[in-house]
Amino acid sequence: MSYGLKRLNWIDQARGLAIFMVVYGHNFPSIEPYIYSVHVPLFFLISGIFQPAVVSSQKLIRRVKQLLIPYFFWATTLFLFWWTVGRKFGKSSTQDLSVVDNFMGIFYAQGGPEYMDWGIPMWFLPCILLVFLMHSGITRFFRGRFQSILVLILGVVGILWAKVTHIHLPWSIDVAMVALIFYHLGFALKNSLKEHPYTHKWWLIALLFGIHIKGFYFNPEKVDMYRSIYGSPLLFLISGSSGALAYILLFKKLGTLGFDKLFKPLIYMGQNTVVILATHLRALTLIKALLLVLLGWSVFEFTELQKFILAWVQIALLIPVIYLINRYAPILNGKNASR
């Protein structure tokens, strides 16, 4: 979603990489810990780039529609599929999961498979709406450095809440407070990222990647923002921020060298993240069903290469769904009807 601002290929490419990481990461590759260290921070930082400086009531209403309409549509659809079909097969069939709890999970949007076995990735949409609302309030009532100070305070509160209580708040409120740091960084740097000459320098990209990899390597615990697991919070914030910036600037640099055409699939994915987020696990369900019927597979243990290819197949299967949604109900992809 570009929120009414001019699309930039390098931003869509970075967003496309982030959503591919989501799909690929949910296939449990060996690099899953690395993916989790950067893909959600990348999403939040990119979203911050498109945060309006002044949020009018019209913009506020539009953003709520862009996020909540698709969330409740897809969450309800996924729940109904899980209730009627999904919970009778695979891992879900071995667990005594409550239908009532999973129905309530649509509205709570947190709590793990006990409440969102139908589609945990959907947590992101209500969470990013909260980040947008928090940031809009901060920029409305505070100026200059006070904005950054308040963002950091809220981030620390979110981290401490997870450390002290282990209570998952509705709509991932505590996660939203932490994500606000990445979001505000994108907001603060958006003009520099677009215009500053240093953003075209290889040495800066290499430096950011170096900081990112070191922060990831020395973090003692696998990061999982949905579950409020950060390991070393400082290393997580440093690694996530530097990694997100590094990928954005890398795509911008490659674009100046004329490599845009190589990343057209990422641009397409970056422009259709909501549908991919909502349906990629069901695409995997379809693939497994076909393997079961056609090849008789009952145990699905994929190699690392197969997991990577599988992610691309999942996305390819979603192309007709994306086409139909964009043509007849673009709001379900977080887009305005005029597009």
XYZ file of C-alpha atoms in Angstrom:
339
model
C 0.000 0.000 0.000
C 1.400 3.412 -0.970
C -1.338 5.403 0.830
C -1.856 7.782 -2.046
C 1.796 8.710 -2.552
C 3.761 8.112 -5.735
C 4.984 4.532 -5.999
C 8.721 3.980 -6.003
C 9.996 0.765 -7.552
C 12.784 0.331 -5.037
C 10.343 0.650 -2.143
C 7.978 -1.888 -3.719
C 10.945 -4.201 -4.304
C 11.955 -3.992 -0.648
C 8.345 -4.564 0.421
C 8.149 -7.480 -2.031
C 11.248 -9.005 -0.478
C 9.669 -8.624 2.965
C 6.478 -10.458 1.959
C 8.520 -13.158 0.208
C 10.450 -13.598 3.461
C 7.115 -14.050 5.237
C 6.044 -16.809 2.832
C 9.447 -18.483 2.770
C 9.919 -18.145 6.531
C 6.644 -19.960 7.175
C 8.058 -22.958 5.286
C 10.615 -23.270 8.145
C 13.901 -22.980 6.219
C 17.225 -23.186 8.017
C 17.594 -19.402 7.710
C 14.282 -18.806 9.491
C 15.969 -17.102 12.511
C 17.633 -14.618 10.155
C 14.383 -13.927 8.290
C 12.573 -13.192 11.550
C 15.284 -10.708 12.538
C 14.531 -8.372 9.642
C 11.334 -8.978 7.668
C 8.840 -7.410 10.114
C 11.130 -4.425 10.914
C 11.442 -3.908 7.154
C 7.653 -3.805 6.781
C 7.248 -1.272 9.592
C 10.085 0.959 8.440
C 8.701 1.072 4.883
C 5.241 1.921 6.218
C 6.736 4.800 8.183
C 8.164 6.247 4.978
C 4.596 6.732 3.731
C 3.217 8.159 6.975
C 1.680 11.585 6.196
C 3.171 14.516 8.072
C -0.357 15.677 8.868
C -3.125 13.116 9.275
C -6.523 14.566 8.461
C -9.761 12.899 9.474
C -10.210 11.849 5.836
C -6.797 10.159 5.783
C -7.511 8.525 9.104
C -10.794 7.048 7.888
C -9.182 5.849 4.670
C -6.372 4.108 6.526
C -8.793 2.400 8.894
C -10.771 1.117 5.904
C -7.605 0.008 4.093
C -6.560 -2.137 7.027
C -9.644 -3.225 8.950
C -11.925 -4.116 6.027
C -9.412 -6.588 4.564
C -8.465 -7.822 8.032
C -11.975 -8.751 9.105
C -12.879 -10.148 5.684
C -9.840 -12.417 5.446
C -9.833 -13.320 9.151
C -13.478 -14.363 8.994
C -12.956 -16.280 5.746
C -9.911 -18.080 7.133
C -11.731 -18.908 10.365
C -14.701 -20.385 8.481
C -12.354 -22.506 6.371
C -10.533 -23.672 9.507
C -13.800 -24.422 11.318
C -15.313 -26.449 8.498
C -12.222 -28.077 6.968
C -8.800 -27.070 8.252
C -9.008 -28.210 11.873
C -9.782 -31.776 10.736
C -6.416 -32.223 8.995
C -2.709 -31.897 9.671
C -1.343 -30.654 12.978
C -4.657 -29.004 13.893
C -6.375 -32.399 13.939
C -4.041 -33.555 16.726
C -4.842 -30.588 18.983
C -7.936 -29.967 21.037
C -8.449 -26.387 19.917
C -11.539 -24.438 20.929
C -13.758 -23.151 18.126
C -15.031 -20.407 20.429
C -11.509 -19.286 21.328
C -10.506 -19.205 17.681
C -13.615 -17.223 16.817
C -12.751 -14.730 19.559
C -9.254 -14.633 18.104
C -10.659 -12.790 15.095
C -11.335 -9.820 17.367
C -8.408 -10.229 19.767
C -5.852 -10.823 16.972
C -3.257 -12.321 19.323
C -2.603 -15.401 21.414
C -0.971 -18.001 19.186
C -2.622 -21.101 17.671
C -4.985 -21.400 20.630
C -6.769 -18.317 19.288
C -5.522 -17.879 15.697
C -4.892 -21.356 14.341
C -6.803 -20.200 11.273
C -4.189 -17.596 10.347
C -1.573 -16.199 12.726
C 0.048 -13.937 10.062
C -3.076 -11.762 10.138
C -1.910 -10.223 13.442
C 0.087 -7.739 11.397
C -2.835 -5.704 10.006
C -4.451 -4.593 13.314
C -0.978 -4.052 14.757
C 0.155 -1.730 11.980
C -3.090 0.211 12.297
C -2.267 0.815 15.961
C 1.234 1.948 14.989
C -0.266 4.383 12.485
C -2.672 5.758 15.090
C 0.042 6.088 17.748
C 2.408 7.838 15.372
C -0.333 10.143 14.093
C -1.087 11.206 17.664
C 2.590 11.768 18.464
C 3.222 13.929 15.385
C 0.060 15.923 16.035
C 0.819 16.885 19.615
C 4.631 16.864 19.728
C 7.359 18.471 17.635
C 11.020 17.786 16.856
C 13.053 15.702 19.247
C 10.094 15.168 21.572
C 8.561 12.895 18.943
C 11.631 10.635 18.956
C 11.858 10.697 22.754
C 8.239 9.615 23.130
C 8.668 6.892 20.498
C 11.658 5.500 22.411
C 9.770 5.637 25.708
C 6.839 3.718 24.226
C 9.262 1.210 22.676
C 10.895 0.584 26.048
C 7.462 0.189 27.667
C 6.520 -2.397 25.008
C 9.712 -4.354 25.611
C 9.357 -4.226 29.404
C 5.724 -5.316 29.199
C 6.767 -8.441 27.295
C 9.655 -9.123 29.672
C 7.677 -8.673 32.883
C 4.166 -9.912 32.167
C 4.232 -12.356 29.210
C 0.624 -11.270 28.579
C -0.339 -10.916 24.915
C -2.361 -7.735 24.558
C -5.195 -7.378 22.020
C -4.122 -6.302 18.556
C -0.489 -6.721 19.699
C -0.498 -3.364 21.485
C 2.863 -4.043 23.140
C 4.370 -5.135 19.810
C 3.010 -1.972 18.188
C 4.877 0.140 20.749
C 8.145 -1.583 19.823
C 7.384 -1.466 16.084
C 6.819 2.268 16.448
C 10.609 2.675 16.610
C 11.109 1.227 13.121
C 8.076 3.107 11.829
C 9.304 6.440 13.183
C 12.765 5.810 11.745
C 11.238 5.411 8.286
C 9.169 8.566 8.826
C 12.180 10.580 9.989
C 14.476 9.415 7.182
C 12.014 9.402 4.275
C 13.343 12.556 2.630
C 16.955 11.482 3.095
C 16.249 8.042 1.680
C 14.705 9.588 -1.415
C 17.093 12.484 -2.034
C 20.404 12.292 -0.119
C 23.404 11.475 -2.367
C 24.906 9.166 0.261
C 22.051 6.719 -0.283
C 23.705 5.731 -3.575
C 27.037 4.834 -1.955
C 28.095 1.177 -1.835
C 30.139 1.778 1.307
C 27.033 2.881 3.223
C 25.051 -0.150 2.082
C 27.936 -2.454 3.039
C 28.281 -0.750 6.441
C 24.564 -1.148 7.170
C 24.633 -4.812 6.165
C 27.699 -5.356 8.354
C 25.986 -3.834 11.393
C 22.821 -5.796 10.613
C 24.563 -9.171 10.372
C 26.649 -8.554 13.493
C 23.593 -7.554 15.488
C 21.766 -10.672 14.327
C 24.744 -12.953 14.996
C 25.310 -11.771 18.562
C 21.644 -11.712 19.548
C 21.366 -14.742 21.864
C 17.758 -15.592 20.996
C 15.651 -16.032 17.883
C 13.501 -12.950 17.337
C 9.733 -13.273 16.910
C 7.910 -9.948 17.119
C 4.454 -11.549 17.118
C 5.352 -13.398 20.318
C 7.220 -10.386 21.738
C 10.533 -12.272 21.724
C 13.477 -9.941 21.088
C 16.463 -11.642 22.693
C 18.694 -8.659 23.375
C 16.315 -5.755 22.641
C 19.149 -3.366 21.782
C 20.771 -5.795 19.342
C 17.369 -6.549 17.837
C 16.608 -2.856 17.272
C 20.058 -2.194 15.812
C 19.982 -5.269 13.581
C 16.397 -4.741 12.442
C 16.874 -1.038 11.661
C 20.197 -1.379 9.861
C 18.997 -4.427 7.924
C 15.793 -2.730 6.790
C 17.718 0.351 5.657
C 20.351 -1.784 3.943
C 17.813 -3.670 1.835
C 15.952 -0.480 0.888
C 19.152 1.279 -0.193
C 20.390 -1.810 -2.033
C 17.290 -1.880 -4.220
C 17.564 1.868 -4.771
C 21.208 1.486 -5.845
C 20.458 -1.437 -8.161
C 17.688 0.639 -9.716
C 20.150 3.406 -10.604
C 22.268 0.763 -12.337
C 19.346 -0.349 -14.508
C 18.494 -3.633 -12.776
C 14.815 -2.801 -12.175
C 13.554 -5.384 -14.655
C 15.244 -8.197 -12.751
C 13.050 -7.471 -9.734
C 9.640 -7.159 -11.391
C 8.287 -10.144 -9.409
C 9.231 -8.338 -6.193
C 7.475 -5.179 -7.380
C 4.337 -7.225 -8.061
C 4.511 -8.844 -4.624
C 5.199 -5.507 -2.972
C 2.021 -4.092 -4.485
C -0.117 -7.031 -3.335
C 1.082 -7.807 0.169
C -2.298 -8.036 1.904
C -3.660 -10.874 -0.256
C -0.358 -12.748 -0.058
C -0.214 -12.298 3.716
C -3.764 -13.590 4.127
C -3.718 -16.553 1.747
C -0.179 -17.929 1.379
C -0.686 -20.602 4.063
C -3.869 -21.790 2.345
C -1.875 -21.998 -0.891
C 0.487 -24.326 0.974
C -2.535 -26.351 2.126
C -3.605 -26.714 -1.506
C -0.133 -27.842 -2.554
C -0.021 -30.474 0.181
C -3.492 -31.695 -0.770
C -2.395 -32.099 -4.385
C 0.761 -33.950 -3.335
C -1.364 -36.244 -1.202
C -3.896 -36.985 -3.957
C -1.511 -37.149 -6.929
C 1.616 -38.645 -5.369
C 0.316 -40.264 -2.205
C 2.509 -38.163 0.077
C 1.353 -38.154 3.690
C 4.537 -36.879 5.355
C 5.817 -33.529 4.138
C 9.516 -33.142 4.792
C 10.958 -30.768 2.205
C 14.613 -30.085 1.471
C 15.971 -26.559 1.781
C 15.790 -26.086 -1.995
C 12.237 -27.429 -2.086
C 11.164 -25.006 0.634
C 12.519 -22.106 -1.425
C 10.822 -23.291 -4.607
C 7.659 -23.984 -2.643
C 7.466 -20.322 -1.599
C 7.492 -19.230 -5.243
C 4.866 -21.816 -6.144
C 2.642 -20.571 -3.325
C 2.868 -17.025 -4.650
C 2.281 -18.171 -8.239
C -0.910 -19.945 -7.168
C -2.163 -16.682 -5.679
C -1.850 -14.671 -8.901
C -5.437 -15.442 -10.047
C -6.745 -14.558 -6.580
C -4.810 -11.284 -6.613
C -6.110 -10.477 -10.101
C -9.736 -11.051 -9.118
C -9.423 -9.100 -5.881
C -7.751 -6.129 -7.586
C -10.350 -6.128 -10.347
C -13.526 -6.543 -8.322
C -12.731 -5.769 -4.668
C -9.413 -3.882 -4.378
C -10.202 -2.806 -0.821
C -9.573 -6.443 0.197
C -5.990 -5.878 -0.920
C -5.729 -2.634 1.020
C -6.255 -0.517 -2.088
C -8.646 2.257 -2.977
C -11.455 1.385 -5.359
C -10.186 3.982 -7.821
C -7.091 1.910 -8.508
